[in-house]
mmCIF file of C-alpha atoms in Angstrom:
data_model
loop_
_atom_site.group_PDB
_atom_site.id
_atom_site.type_symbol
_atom_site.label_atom_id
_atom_site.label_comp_id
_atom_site.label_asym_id
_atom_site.label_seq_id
_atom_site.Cartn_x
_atom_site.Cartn_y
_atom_site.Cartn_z
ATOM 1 C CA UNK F 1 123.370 64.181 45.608
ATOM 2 C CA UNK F 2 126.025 66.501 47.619
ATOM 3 C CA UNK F 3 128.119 64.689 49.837
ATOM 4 C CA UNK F 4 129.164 67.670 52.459
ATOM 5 C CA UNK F 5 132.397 66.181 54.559
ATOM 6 C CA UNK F 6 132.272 67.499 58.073
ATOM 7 C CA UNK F 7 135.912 67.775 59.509
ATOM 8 C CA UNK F 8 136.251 66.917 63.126
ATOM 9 C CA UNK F 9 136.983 69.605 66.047
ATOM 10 C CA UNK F 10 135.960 70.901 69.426
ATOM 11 C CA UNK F 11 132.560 70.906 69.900
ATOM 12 C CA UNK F 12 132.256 71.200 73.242
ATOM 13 C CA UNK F 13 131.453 75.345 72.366
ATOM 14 C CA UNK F 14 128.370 74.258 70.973
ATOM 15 C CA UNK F 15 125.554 74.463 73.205
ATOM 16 C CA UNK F 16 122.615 72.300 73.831
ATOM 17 C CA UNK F 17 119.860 72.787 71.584
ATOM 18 C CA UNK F 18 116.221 72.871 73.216
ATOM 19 C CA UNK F 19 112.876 72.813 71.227
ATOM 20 C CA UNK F 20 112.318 76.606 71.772
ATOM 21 C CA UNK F 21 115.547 77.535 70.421
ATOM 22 C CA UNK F 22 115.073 79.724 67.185
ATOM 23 C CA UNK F 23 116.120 77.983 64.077
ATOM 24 C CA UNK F 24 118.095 80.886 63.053
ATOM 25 C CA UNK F 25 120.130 80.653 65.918
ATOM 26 C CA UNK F 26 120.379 76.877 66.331
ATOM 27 C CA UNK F 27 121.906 77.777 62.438
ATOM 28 C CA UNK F 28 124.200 80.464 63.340
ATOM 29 C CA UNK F 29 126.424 78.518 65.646
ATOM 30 C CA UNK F 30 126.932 75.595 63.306
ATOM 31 C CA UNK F 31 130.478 75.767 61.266
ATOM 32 C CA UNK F 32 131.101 76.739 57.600
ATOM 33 C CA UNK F 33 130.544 73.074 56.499
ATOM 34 C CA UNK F 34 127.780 72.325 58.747
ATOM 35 C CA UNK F 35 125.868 75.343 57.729
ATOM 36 C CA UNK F 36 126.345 74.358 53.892
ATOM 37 C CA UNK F 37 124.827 70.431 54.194
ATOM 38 C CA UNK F 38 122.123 72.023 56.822
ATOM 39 C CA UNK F 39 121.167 74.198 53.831
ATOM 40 C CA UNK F 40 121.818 72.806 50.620
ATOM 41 C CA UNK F 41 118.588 73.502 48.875
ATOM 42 C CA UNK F 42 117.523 71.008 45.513
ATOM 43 C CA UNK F 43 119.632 68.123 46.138
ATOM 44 C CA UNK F 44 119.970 65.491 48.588
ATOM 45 C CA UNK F 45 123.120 65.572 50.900
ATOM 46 C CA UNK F 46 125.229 62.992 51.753
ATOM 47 C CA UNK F 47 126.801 63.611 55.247
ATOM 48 C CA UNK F 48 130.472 61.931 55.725
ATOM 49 C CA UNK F 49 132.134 62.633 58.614
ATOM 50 C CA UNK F 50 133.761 60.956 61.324
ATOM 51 C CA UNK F 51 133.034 60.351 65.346
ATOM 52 C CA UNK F 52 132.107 63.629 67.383
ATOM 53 C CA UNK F 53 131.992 66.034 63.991
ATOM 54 C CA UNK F 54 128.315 67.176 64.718
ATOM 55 C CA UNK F 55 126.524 64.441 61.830
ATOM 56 C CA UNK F 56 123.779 63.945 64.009
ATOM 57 C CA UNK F 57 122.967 67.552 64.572
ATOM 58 C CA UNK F 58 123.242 68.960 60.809
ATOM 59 C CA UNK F 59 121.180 66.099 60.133
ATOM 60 C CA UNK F 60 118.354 67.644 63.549
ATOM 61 C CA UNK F 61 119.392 70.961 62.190
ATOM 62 C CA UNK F 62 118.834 69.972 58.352
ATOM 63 C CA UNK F 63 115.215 68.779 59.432
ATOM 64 C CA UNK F 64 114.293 71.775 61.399
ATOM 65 C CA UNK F 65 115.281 74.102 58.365
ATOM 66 C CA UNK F 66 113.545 72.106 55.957
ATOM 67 C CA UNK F 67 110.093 72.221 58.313
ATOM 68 C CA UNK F 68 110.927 75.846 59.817
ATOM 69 C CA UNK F 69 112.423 77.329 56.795
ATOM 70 C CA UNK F 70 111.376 76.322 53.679
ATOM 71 C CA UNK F 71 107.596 75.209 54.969
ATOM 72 C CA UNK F 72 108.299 71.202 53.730
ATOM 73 C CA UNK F 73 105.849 68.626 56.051
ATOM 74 C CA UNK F 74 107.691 66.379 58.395
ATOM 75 C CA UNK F 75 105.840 63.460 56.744
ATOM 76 C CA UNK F 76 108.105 64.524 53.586
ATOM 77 C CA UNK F 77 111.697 63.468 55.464
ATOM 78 C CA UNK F 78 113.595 60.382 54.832
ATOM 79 C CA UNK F 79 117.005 60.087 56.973
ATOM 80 C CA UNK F 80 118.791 57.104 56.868
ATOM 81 C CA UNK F 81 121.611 56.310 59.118
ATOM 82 C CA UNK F 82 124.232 53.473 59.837
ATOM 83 C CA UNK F 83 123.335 52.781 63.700
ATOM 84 C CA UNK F 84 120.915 52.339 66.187
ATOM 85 C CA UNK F 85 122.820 55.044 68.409
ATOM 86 C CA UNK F 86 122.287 57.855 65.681
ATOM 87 C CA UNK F 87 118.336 56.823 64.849
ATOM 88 C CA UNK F 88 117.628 56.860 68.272
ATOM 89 C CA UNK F 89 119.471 59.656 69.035
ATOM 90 C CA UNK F 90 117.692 61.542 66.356
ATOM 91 C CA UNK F 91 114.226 60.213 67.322
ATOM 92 C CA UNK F 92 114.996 61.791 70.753
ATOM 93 C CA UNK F 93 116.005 65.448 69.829
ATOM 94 C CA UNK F 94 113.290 65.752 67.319
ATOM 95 C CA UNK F 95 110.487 64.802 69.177
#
């Protein structure tokens, strides 16, 4: 496993992502660190980060790469997460 540590900053430049948004450009705007756990191919990855560093959208990103970009089923996914905030936020963005 790869544990990718996200390092908090302003995120308020990011924009809103909506389902017709092009993964490669959903990608492009993510930082260095976000980019590498979005695609980290062969291993799982372990995202550690703290409050407002974007773990909830590498881990929306990380699915929509895996589906968009390397053709894996959605049925194929596990993500587990700590809260009832971040599984429901997740549940919301991706469908």
């Amino acid at each position: 496993m790869v544990v990718v540590e996200l390092f908090p900053g302003d995120l308020s430049v990011l924009v809103e992502f909506v389902a017709s948004v092009d993964v490669a450009v959903a990608v492009a705007i993510l930082r260095l660190a976000q980019l590498a756990a979005v695609e980290r191919w062969g291993q799982d990855v372990c995202v550690v980060a703290g409050p407002g560093s974007g773990k909830t959208r590498v881990l929306i990103e990380r699915f929509r790469w895996l589906v968009e970009a390397k053709g894996i089923s959605p049925r194929r996914i596990l993500a587990v997460t700590f809260t009832d905030k971040a599984a429901t936020e997740i549940k919301k963005r991706l469908v």
